[in-house]
CSV table of C-alpha atoms and ligand atoms in Angstrom, one decimal:
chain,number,residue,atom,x,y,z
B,513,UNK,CA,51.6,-117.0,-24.1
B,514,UNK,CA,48.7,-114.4,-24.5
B,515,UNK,CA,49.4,-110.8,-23.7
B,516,UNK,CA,47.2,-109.1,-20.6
B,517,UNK,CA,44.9,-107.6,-23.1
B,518,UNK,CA,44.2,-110.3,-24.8
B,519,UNK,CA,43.8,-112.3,-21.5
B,520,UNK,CA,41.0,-109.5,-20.3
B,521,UNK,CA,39.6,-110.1,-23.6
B,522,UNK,CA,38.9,-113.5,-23.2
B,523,UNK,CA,37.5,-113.2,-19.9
B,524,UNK,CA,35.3,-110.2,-20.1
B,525,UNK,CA,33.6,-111.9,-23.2
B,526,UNK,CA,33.0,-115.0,-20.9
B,527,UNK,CA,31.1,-112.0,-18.2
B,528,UNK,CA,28.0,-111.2,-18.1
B,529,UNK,CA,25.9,-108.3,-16.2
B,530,UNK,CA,23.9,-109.9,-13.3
B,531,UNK,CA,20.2,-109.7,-12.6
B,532,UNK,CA,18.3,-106.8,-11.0
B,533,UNK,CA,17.1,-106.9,-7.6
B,534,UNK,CA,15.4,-104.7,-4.9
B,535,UNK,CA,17.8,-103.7,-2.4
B,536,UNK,CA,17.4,-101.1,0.9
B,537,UNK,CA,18.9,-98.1,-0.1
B,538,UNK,CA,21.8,-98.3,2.7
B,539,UNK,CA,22.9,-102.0,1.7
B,540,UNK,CA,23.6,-100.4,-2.3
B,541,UNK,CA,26.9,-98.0,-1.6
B,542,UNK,CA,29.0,-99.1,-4.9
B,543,UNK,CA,25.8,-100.4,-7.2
B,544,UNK,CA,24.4,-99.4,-9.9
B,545,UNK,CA,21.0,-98.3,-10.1
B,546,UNK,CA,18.4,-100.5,-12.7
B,547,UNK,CA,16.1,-97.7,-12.7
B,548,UNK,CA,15.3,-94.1,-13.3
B,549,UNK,CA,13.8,-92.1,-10.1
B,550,UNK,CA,11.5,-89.8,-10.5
B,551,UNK,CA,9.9,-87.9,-7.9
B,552,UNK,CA,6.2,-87.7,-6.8
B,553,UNK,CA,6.7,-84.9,-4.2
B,554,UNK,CA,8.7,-81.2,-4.1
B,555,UNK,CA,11.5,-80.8,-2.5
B,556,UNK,CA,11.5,-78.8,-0.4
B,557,UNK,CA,7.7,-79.2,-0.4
B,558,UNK,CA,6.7,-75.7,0.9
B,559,UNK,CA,8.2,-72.5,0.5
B,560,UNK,CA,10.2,-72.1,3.9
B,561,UNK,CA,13.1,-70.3,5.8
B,562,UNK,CA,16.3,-70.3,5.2
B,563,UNK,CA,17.4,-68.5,8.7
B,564,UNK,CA,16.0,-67.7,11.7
B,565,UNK,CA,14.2,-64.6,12.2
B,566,UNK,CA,11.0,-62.6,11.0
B,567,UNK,CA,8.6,-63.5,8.2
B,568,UNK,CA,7.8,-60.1,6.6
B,569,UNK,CA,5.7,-58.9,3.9
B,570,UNK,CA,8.8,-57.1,1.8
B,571,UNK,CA,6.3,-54.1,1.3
B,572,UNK,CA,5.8,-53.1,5.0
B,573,UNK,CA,10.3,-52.7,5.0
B,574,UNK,CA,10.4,-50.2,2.2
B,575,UNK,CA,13.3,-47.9,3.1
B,576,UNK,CA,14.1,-50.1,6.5
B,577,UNK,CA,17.5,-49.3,8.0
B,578,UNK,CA,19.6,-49.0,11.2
B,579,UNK,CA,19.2,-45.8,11.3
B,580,UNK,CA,15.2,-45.7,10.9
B,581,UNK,CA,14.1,-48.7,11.4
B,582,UNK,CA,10.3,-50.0,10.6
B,583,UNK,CA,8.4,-51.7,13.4
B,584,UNK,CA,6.3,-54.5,13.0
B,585,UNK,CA,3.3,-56.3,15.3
B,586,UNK,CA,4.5,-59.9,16.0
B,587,UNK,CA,1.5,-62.1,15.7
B,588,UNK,CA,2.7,-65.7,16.2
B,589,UNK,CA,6.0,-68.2,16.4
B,590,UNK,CA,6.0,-70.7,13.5
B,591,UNK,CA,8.7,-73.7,14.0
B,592,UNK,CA,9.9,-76.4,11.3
B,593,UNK,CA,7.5,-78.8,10.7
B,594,UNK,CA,4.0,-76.6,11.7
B,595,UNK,CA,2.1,-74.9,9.8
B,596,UNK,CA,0.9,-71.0,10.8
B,597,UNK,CA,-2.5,-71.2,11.0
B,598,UNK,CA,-3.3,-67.5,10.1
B,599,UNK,CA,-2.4,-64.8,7.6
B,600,UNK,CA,0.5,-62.3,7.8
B,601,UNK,CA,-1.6,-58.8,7.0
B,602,UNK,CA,-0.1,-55.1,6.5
B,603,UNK,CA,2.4,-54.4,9.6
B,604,UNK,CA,2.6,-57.8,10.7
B,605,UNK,CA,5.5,-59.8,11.2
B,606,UNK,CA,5.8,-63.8,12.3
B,607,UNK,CA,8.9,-65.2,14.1
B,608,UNK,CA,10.2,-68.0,12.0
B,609,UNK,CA,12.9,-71.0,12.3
B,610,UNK,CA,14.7,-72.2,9.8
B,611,UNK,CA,13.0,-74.5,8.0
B,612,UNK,CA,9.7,-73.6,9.4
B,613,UNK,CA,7.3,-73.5,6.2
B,614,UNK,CA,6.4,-69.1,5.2
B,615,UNK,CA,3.2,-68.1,6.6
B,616,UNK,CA,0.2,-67.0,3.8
B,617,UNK,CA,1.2,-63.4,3.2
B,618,UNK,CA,4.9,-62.9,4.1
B,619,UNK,CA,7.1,-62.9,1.1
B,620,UNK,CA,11.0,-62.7,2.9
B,621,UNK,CA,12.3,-63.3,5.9
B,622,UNK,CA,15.0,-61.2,8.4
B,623,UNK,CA,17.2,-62.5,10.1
B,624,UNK,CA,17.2,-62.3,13.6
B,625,UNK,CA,21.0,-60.0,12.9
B,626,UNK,CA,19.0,-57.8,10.8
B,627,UNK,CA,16.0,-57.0,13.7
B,628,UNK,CA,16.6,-55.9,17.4
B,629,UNK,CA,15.9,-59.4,18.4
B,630,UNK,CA,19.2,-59.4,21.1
B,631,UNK,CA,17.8,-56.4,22.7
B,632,UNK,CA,14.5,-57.3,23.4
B,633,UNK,CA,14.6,-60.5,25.4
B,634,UNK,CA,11.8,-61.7,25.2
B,635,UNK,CA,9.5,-59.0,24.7
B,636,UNK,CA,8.1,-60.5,21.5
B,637,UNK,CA,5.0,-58.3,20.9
B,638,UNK,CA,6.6,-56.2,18.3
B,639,UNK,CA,10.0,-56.3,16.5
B,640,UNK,CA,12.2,-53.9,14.9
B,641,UNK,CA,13.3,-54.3,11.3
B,642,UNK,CA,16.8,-52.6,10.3
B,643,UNK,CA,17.2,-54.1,6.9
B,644,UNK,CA,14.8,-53.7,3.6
B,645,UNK,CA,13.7,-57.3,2.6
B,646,UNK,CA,12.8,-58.2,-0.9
B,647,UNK,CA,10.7,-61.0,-2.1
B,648,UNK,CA,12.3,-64.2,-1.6
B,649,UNK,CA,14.3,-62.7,0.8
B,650,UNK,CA,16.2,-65.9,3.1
B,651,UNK,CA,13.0,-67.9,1.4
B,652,UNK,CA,14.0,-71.6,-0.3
B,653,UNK,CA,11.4,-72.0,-2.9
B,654,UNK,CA,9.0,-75.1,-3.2
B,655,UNK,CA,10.9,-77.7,-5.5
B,656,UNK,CA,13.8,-75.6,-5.5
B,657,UNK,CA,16.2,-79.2,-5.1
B,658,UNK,CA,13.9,-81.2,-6.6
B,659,UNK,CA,10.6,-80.5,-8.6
B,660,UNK,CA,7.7,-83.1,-8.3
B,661,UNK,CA,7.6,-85.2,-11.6
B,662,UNK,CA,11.2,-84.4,-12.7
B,663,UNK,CA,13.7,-87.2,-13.4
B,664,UNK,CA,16.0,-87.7,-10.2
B,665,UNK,CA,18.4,-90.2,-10.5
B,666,UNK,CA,18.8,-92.5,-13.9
B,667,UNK,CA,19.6,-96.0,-14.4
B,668,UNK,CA,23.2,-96.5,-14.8
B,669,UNK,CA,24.2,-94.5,-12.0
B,670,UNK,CA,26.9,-95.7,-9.1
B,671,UNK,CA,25.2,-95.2,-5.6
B,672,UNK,CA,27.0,-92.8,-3.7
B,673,UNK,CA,26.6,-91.6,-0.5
B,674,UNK,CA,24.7,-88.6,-1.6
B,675,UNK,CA,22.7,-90.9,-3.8
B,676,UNK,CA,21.6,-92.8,-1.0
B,677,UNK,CA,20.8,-89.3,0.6
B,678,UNK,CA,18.6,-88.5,-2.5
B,679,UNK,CA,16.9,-91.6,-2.3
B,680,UNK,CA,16.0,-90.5,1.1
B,681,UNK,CA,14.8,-87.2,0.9
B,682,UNK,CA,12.3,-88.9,-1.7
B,683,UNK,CA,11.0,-91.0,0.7
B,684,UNK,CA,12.3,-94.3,-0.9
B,685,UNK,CA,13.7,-97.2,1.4
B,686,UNK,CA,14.9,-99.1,-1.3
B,687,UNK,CA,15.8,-99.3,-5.1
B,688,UNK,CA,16.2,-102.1,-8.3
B,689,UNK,CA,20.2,-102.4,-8.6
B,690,UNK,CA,22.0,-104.6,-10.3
B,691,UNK,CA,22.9,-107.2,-7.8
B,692,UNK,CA,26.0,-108.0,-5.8
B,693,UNK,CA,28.4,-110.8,-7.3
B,694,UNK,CA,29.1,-113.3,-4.6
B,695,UNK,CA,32.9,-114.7,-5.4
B,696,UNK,CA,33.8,-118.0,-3.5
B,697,UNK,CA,37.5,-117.7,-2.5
B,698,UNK,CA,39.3,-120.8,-2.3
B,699,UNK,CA,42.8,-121.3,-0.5
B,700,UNK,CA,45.2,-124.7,-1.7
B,701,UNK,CA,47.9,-125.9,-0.4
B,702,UNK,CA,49.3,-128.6,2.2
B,703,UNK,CA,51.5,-125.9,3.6
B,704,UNK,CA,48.8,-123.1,4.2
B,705,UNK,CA,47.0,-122.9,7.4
B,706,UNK,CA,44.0,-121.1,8.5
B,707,UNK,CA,44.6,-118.1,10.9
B,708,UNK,CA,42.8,-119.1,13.6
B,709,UNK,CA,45.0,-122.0,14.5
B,710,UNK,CA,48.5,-122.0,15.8
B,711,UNK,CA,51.6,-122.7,13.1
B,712,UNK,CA,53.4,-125.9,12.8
B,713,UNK,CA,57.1,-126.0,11.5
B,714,UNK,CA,57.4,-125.6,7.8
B,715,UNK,CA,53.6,-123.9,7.4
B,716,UNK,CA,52.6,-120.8,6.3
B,717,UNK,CA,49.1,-118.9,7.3
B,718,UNK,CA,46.6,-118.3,4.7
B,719,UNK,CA,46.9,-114.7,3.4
B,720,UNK,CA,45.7,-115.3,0.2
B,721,UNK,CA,42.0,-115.8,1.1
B,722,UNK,CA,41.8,-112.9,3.3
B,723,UNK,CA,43.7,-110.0,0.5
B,724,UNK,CA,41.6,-111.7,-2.1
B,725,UNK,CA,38.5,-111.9,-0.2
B,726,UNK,CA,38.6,-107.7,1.0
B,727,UNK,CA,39.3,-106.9,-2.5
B,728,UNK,CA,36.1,-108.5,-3.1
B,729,UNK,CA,34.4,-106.6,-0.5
B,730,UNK,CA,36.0,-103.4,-1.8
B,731,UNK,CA,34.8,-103.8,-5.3
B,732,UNK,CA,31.2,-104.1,-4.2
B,733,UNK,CA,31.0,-108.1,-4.2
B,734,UNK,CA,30.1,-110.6,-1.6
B,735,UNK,CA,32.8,-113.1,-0.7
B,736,UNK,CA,32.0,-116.7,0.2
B,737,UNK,CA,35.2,-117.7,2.2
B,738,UNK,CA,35.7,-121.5,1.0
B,739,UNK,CA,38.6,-122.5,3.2
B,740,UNK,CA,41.6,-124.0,2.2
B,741,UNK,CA,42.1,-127.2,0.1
B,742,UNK,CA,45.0,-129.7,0.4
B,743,UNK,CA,46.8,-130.5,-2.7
B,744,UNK,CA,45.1,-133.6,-3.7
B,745,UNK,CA,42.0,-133.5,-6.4
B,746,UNK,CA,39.4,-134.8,-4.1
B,747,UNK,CA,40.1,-132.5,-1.3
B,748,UNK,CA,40.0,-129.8,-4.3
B,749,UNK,CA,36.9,-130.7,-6.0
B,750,UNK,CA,34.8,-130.9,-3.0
B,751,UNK,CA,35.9,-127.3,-1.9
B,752,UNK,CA,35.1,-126.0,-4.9
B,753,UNK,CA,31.7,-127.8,-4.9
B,754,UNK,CA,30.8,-125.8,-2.0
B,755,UNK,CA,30.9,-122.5,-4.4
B,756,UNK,CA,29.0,-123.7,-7.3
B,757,UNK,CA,26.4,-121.2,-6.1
B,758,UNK,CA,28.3,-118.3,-6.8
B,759,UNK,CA,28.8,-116.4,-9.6
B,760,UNK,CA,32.8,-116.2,-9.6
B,761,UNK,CA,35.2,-118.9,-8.2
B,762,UNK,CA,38.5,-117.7,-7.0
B,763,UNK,CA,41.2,-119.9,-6.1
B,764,UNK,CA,45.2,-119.4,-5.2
B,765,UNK,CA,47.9,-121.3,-5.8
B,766,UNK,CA,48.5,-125.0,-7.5
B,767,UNK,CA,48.5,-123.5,-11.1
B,768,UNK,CA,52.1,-123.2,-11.5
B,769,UNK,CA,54.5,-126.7,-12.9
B,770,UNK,CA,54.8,-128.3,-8.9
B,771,UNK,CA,54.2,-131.8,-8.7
B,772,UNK,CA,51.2,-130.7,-6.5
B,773,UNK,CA,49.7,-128.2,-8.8
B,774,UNK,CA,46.4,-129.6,-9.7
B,775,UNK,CA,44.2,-126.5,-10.1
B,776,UNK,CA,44.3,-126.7,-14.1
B,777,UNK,CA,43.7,-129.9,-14.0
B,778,UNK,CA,40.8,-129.8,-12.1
B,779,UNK,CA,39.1,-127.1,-13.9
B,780,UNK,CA,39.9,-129.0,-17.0
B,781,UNK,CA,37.4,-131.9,-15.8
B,782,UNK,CA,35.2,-129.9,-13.9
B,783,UNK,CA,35.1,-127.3,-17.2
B,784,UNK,CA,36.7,-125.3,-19.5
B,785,UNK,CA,40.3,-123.8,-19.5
B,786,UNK,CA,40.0,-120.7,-21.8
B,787,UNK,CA,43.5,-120.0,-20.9
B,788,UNK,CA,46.7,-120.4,-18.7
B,789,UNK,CA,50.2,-118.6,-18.3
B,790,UNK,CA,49.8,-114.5,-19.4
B,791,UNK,CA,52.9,-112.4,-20.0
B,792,UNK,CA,53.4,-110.5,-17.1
B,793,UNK,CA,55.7,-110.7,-14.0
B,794,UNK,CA,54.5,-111.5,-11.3
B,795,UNK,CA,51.4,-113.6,-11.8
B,796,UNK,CA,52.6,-115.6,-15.0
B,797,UNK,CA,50.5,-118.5,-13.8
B,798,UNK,CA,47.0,-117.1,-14.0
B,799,UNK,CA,44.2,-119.9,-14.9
B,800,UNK,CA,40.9,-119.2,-16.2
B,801,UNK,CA,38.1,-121.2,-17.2
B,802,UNK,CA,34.3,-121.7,-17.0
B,803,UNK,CA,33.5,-124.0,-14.6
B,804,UNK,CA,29.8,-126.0,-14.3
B,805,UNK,CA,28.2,-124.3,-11.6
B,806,UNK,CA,24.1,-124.4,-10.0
B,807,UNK,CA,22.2,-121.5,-10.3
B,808,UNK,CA,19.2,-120.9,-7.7
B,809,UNK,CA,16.7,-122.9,-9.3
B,810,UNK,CA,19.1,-125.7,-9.6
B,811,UNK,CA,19.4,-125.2,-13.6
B,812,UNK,CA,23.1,-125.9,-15.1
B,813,UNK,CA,25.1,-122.1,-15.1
B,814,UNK,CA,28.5,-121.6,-16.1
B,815,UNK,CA,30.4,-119.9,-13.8
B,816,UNK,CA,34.4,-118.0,-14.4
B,817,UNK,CA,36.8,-119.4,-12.1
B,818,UNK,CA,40.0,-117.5,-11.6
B,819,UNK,CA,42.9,-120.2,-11.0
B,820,UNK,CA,45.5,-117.4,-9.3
B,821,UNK,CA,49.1,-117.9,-8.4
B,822,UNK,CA,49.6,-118.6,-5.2
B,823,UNK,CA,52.3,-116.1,-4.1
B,824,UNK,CA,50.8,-113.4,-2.4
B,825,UNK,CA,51.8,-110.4,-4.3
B,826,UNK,CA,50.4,-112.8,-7.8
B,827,UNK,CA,47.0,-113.6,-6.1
B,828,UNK,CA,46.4,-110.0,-5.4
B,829,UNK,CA,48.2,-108.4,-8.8
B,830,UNK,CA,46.1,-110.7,-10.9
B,831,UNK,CA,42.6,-110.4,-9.4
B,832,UNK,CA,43.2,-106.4,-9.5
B,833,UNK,CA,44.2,-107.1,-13.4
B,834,UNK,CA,41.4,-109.4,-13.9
B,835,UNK,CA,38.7,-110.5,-11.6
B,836,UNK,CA,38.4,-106.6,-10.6
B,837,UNK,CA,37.0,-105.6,-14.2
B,838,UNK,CA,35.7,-109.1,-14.5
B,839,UNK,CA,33.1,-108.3,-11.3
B,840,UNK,CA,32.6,-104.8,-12.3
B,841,UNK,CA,31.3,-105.9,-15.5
B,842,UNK,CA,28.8,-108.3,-13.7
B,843,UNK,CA,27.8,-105.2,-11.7
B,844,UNK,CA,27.6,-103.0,-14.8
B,845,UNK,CA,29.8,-100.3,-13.6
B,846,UNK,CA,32.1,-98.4,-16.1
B,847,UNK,CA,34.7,-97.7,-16.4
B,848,UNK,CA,36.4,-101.5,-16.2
B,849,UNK,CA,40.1,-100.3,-15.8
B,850,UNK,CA,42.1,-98.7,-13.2
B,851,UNK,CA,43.2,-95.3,-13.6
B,852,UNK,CA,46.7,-94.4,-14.8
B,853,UNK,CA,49.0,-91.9,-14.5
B,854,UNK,CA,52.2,-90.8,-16.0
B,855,UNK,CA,55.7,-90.6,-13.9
B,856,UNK,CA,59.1,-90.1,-13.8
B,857,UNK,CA,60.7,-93.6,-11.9
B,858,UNK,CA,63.8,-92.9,-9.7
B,859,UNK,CA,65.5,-96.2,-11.0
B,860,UNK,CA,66.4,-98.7,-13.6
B,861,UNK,CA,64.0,-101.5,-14.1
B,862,UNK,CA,65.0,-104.5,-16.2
B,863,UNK,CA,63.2,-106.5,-18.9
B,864,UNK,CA,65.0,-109.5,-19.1
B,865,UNK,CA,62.5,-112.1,-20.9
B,866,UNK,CA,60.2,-109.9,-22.7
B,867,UNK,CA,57.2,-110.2,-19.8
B,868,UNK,CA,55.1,-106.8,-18.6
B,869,UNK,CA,56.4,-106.3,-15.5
B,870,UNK,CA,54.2,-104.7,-12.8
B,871,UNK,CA,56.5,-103.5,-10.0
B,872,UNK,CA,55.2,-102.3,-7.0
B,873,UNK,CA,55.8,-98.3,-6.4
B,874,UNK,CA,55.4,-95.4,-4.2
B,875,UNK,CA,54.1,-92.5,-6.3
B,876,UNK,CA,54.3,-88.9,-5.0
B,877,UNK,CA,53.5,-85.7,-6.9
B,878,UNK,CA,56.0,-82.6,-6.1
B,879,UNK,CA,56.0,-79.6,-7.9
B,880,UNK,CA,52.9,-81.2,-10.7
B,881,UNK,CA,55.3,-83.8,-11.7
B,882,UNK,CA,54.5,-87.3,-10.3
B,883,UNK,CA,57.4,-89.3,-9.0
B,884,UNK,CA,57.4,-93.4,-9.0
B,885,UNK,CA,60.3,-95.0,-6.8
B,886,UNK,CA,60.1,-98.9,-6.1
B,887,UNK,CA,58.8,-100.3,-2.3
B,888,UNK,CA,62.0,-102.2,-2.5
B,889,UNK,CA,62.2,-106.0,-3.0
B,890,UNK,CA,59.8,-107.1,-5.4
B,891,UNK,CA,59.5,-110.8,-5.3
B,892,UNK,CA,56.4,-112.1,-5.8
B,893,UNK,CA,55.8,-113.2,-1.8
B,894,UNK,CA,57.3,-110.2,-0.5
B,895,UNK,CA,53.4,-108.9,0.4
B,896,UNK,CA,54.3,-106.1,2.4
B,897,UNK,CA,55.3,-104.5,-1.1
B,898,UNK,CA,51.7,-104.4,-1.9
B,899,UNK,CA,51.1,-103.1,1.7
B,900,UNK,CA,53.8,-100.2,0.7
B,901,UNK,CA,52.8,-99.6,-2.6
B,902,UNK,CA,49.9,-97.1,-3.8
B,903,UNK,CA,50.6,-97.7,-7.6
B,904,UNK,CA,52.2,-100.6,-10.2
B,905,UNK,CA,54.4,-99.6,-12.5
B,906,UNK,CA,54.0,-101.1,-15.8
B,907,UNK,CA,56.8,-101.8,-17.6
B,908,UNK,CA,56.3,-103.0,-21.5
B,909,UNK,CA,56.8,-106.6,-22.7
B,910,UNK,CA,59.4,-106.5,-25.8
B,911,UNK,CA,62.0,-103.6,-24.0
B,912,UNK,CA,64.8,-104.0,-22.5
B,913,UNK,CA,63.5,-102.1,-19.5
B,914,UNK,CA,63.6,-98.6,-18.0
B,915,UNK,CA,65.7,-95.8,-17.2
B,916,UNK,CA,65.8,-93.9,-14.2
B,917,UNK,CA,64.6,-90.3,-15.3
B,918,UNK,CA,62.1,-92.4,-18.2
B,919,UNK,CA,58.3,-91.4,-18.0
B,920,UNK,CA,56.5,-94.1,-17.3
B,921,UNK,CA,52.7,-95.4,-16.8
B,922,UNK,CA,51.4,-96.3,-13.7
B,923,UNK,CA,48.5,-98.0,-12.9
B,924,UNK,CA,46.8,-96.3,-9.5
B,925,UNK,CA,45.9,-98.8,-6.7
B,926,UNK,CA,45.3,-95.8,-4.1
B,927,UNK,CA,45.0,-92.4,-4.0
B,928,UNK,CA,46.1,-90.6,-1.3
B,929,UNK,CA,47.0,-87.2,-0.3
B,930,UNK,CA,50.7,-87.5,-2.0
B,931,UNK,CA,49.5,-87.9,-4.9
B,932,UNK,CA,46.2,-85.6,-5.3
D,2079,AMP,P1,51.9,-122.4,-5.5
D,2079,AMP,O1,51.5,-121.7,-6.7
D,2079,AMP,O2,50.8,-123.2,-4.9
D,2079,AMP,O3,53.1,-123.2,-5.6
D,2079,AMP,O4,52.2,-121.3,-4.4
D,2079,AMP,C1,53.2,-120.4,-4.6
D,2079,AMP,C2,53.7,-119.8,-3.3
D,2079,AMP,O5,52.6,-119.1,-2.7
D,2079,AMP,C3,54.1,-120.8,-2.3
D,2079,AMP,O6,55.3,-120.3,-1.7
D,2079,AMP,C4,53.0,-120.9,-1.4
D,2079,AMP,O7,53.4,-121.3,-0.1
D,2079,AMP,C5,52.4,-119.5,-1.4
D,2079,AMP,N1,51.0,-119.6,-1.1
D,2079,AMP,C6,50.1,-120.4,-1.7
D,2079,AMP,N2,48.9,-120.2,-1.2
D,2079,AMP,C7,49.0,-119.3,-0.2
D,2079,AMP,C8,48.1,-118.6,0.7
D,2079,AMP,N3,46.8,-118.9,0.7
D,2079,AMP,N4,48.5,-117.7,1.5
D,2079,AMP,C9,49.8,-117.4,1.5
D,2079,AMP,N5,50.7,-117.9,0.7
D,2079,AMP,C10,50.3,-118.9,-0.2
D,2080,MG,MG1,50.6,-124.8,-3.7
């Protein structure tokens, strides 16, 4: 049985990145950009206030103070977004807002604190200044965020908020990105029902397709919700037909040894198994294989399906082990594994057949230590354990276990405020 290294391995040589496309800049949080921005235009674009108050020339303030102040004629309002239309000469002042672009021959602006704007009220024929302003004074220079020409963004980069928010200011609706993988999720089982109906005796609703399918949507892919097969080939096959279009398939359950678990066998005929069964616990059972698939102009593609187990914590465990770096890859965002951290767990964990366990966990930090303690039951169905949990603890194939007290890893599914 193949180690969870060597079962990445295989599947991220079996990846590849996807095509570019144009996208509007809101729709490409989480994407990586296929370009380098530059920009045609300063930003700001004008020299322009940084406060409201007076636009001075520095000179006429020499020696300004509370105490003797200077007094200046006020020849004008300008606003954000208008231009003054006249010059500020010797002994003139302008009121200005904040943004408002400086008038031709003020060099620094006073804030309305620094004048005796509040005293006045209205009176707006003169103004006295009770500060000294310098050049540049409350000014934001032309290009002072961004300079016209300059490199902006570069090709490579995740799209942030603030990215889209740079794209913006540049005047750009939308940008080349490398696209979105859409993932087909695929439900089997006689016993699993959709959630919109009500539940017979002996079923169970379809969780699997709805974890899978927002961990999708959390790692920046599209999901293409398939439905649920029965456990018969045909029924099987012709779901999975109706996601040849995508670029990942994802199924649950029906690849363990049950009568009634036909998913290897119908990846075998439909393509290629590159391997089953990896040495972990839970989510032994993990298929993968490259299935036949139709790309948009109806030419022959190959396309990764992900056969996983059909217990709820499994399905989940496995497509944040595998199809998470597998659809980062296709989206060309680095880096491809979850972050880990080291902690001390609050109890024993046993190895009993030489499998890398991955047991749910709480992790705190108190006093710059971080602290793993277990969610509680960890069987592989018990999904509220993944609800509970904001790490996995990984505990090494080929040991007998570990100690409370031990340091161990632990891969991060969350961060929250316990543990920042
Ligand atoms: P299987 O690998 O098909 O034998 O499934 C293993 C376990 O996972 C069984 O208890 C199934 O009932 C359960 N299971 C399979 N598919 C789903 C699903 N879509 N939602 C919730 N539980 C499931
Ligand atoms: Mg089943």
């Amino acid at each position: 049985m193949i180690s969870v290294e060597q079962a990445l391995g295989k599947i991220l040589e079996n990846i590849s990145v996807l095509e570019v496309e144009e996208s509007p800049i809101l729709s490409c949080l989480g994407q990586v950009m296929a370009e380098d921005v530059s920009s045609t235009i300063n930003i700001p674009p004008l020299d322009n206030s940084a406060m409201d108050g007076y636009a001075v020339r520095s000179a006429d303030t020499v020696g300004a103070s509370r105490k003797s102040p200077r007094t200046l004629r006020v020849i004008g309002i300008v606003t954000a977004g208008s231009i003054f239309p006249s010059e500020v000469k010797k002994g003139a002042a302008v009121r200005i807002m904040t943004g408002a672009p400086l008038p031709k021959g003020a060099d620094g602006v006073v804030r309305f604190e620094d004048t005796d704007e509040s005293e006045r009220k209205g009176n707006s024929s003169e103004v006295a200044i009770l500060t000294e302003a310098v050049p540049g004074l409350e000014v934001r220079r032309a290009g002072e965020d961004i300079t016209a020409g300059s490199l902006v963004l570069s090709k490579g980069t995740v799209i942030r908020p603030a990215e889209v928010g740079v794209l913006a200011s540049l005047g750009l609706s939308a940008v080349k990105v490398i696209r979105r993988p859409v993932v087909a999720v695929l439900a089997t089982g006689d016993e699993v029902v959709d959630i919109a109906k009500p539940l017979p005796e002996g079923k169970i609703y379809n969780s699997n397709t709805y974890s899978v399918a927002a961990l999708v949507l959390r790692y920046g892919g599209v999901p293409k919700i398939l439905g649920i097969a029965a456990d018969i080939e045909d029924s099987l096959v012709a779901k999975l037909h109706l996601g040849l279009d995508a670029d990942m398939l994802v199924t649950s359950g029906g690849v363990s040894f049950g009568d009634y678990d036909i998913v290897r066998d119908v990846l075998a005929k439909e393509g290629e198994i590159v391997f089953w069964r990896v040495r972990q616990k839970p989510g032994r059972p993990l298929a993968f294989g490259m299935i036949k698939g139709v790309a948009k102009r109806g030419e022959v593609k190959k396309i990764p399906l992900f056969g996983l187990a059909g217990n709820p914590v499994s399905a989940m465990l496995n497509f944040e082990l595998f199809a998470r770096p597998a659809l980062f890859k296709m989206m060309g965002r680095e880096p491809l594994a979850k972050r880990t951290l080291e902690a001390v767990i609050d109890e024993d964990i046993e190895n009993s057949d030489g499998r890398r366990i991955f047991a749910r966990a709480i992790v705190e930090k108190r006093g710059g230590q971080y602290f793993a303690r277990l969610t509680g039951p960890q069987g592989s169905g018990v999904l509220t354990s993944m609800a509970l949990a904001n790490g996995l603890v990984v505990v090494p194939e080929d040991t007998p276990g570990v100690k409370k007290g031990d340091i161990v890893q632990v891969m991060m599914l969350d961060w929250s405020e316990s543990v920042e």
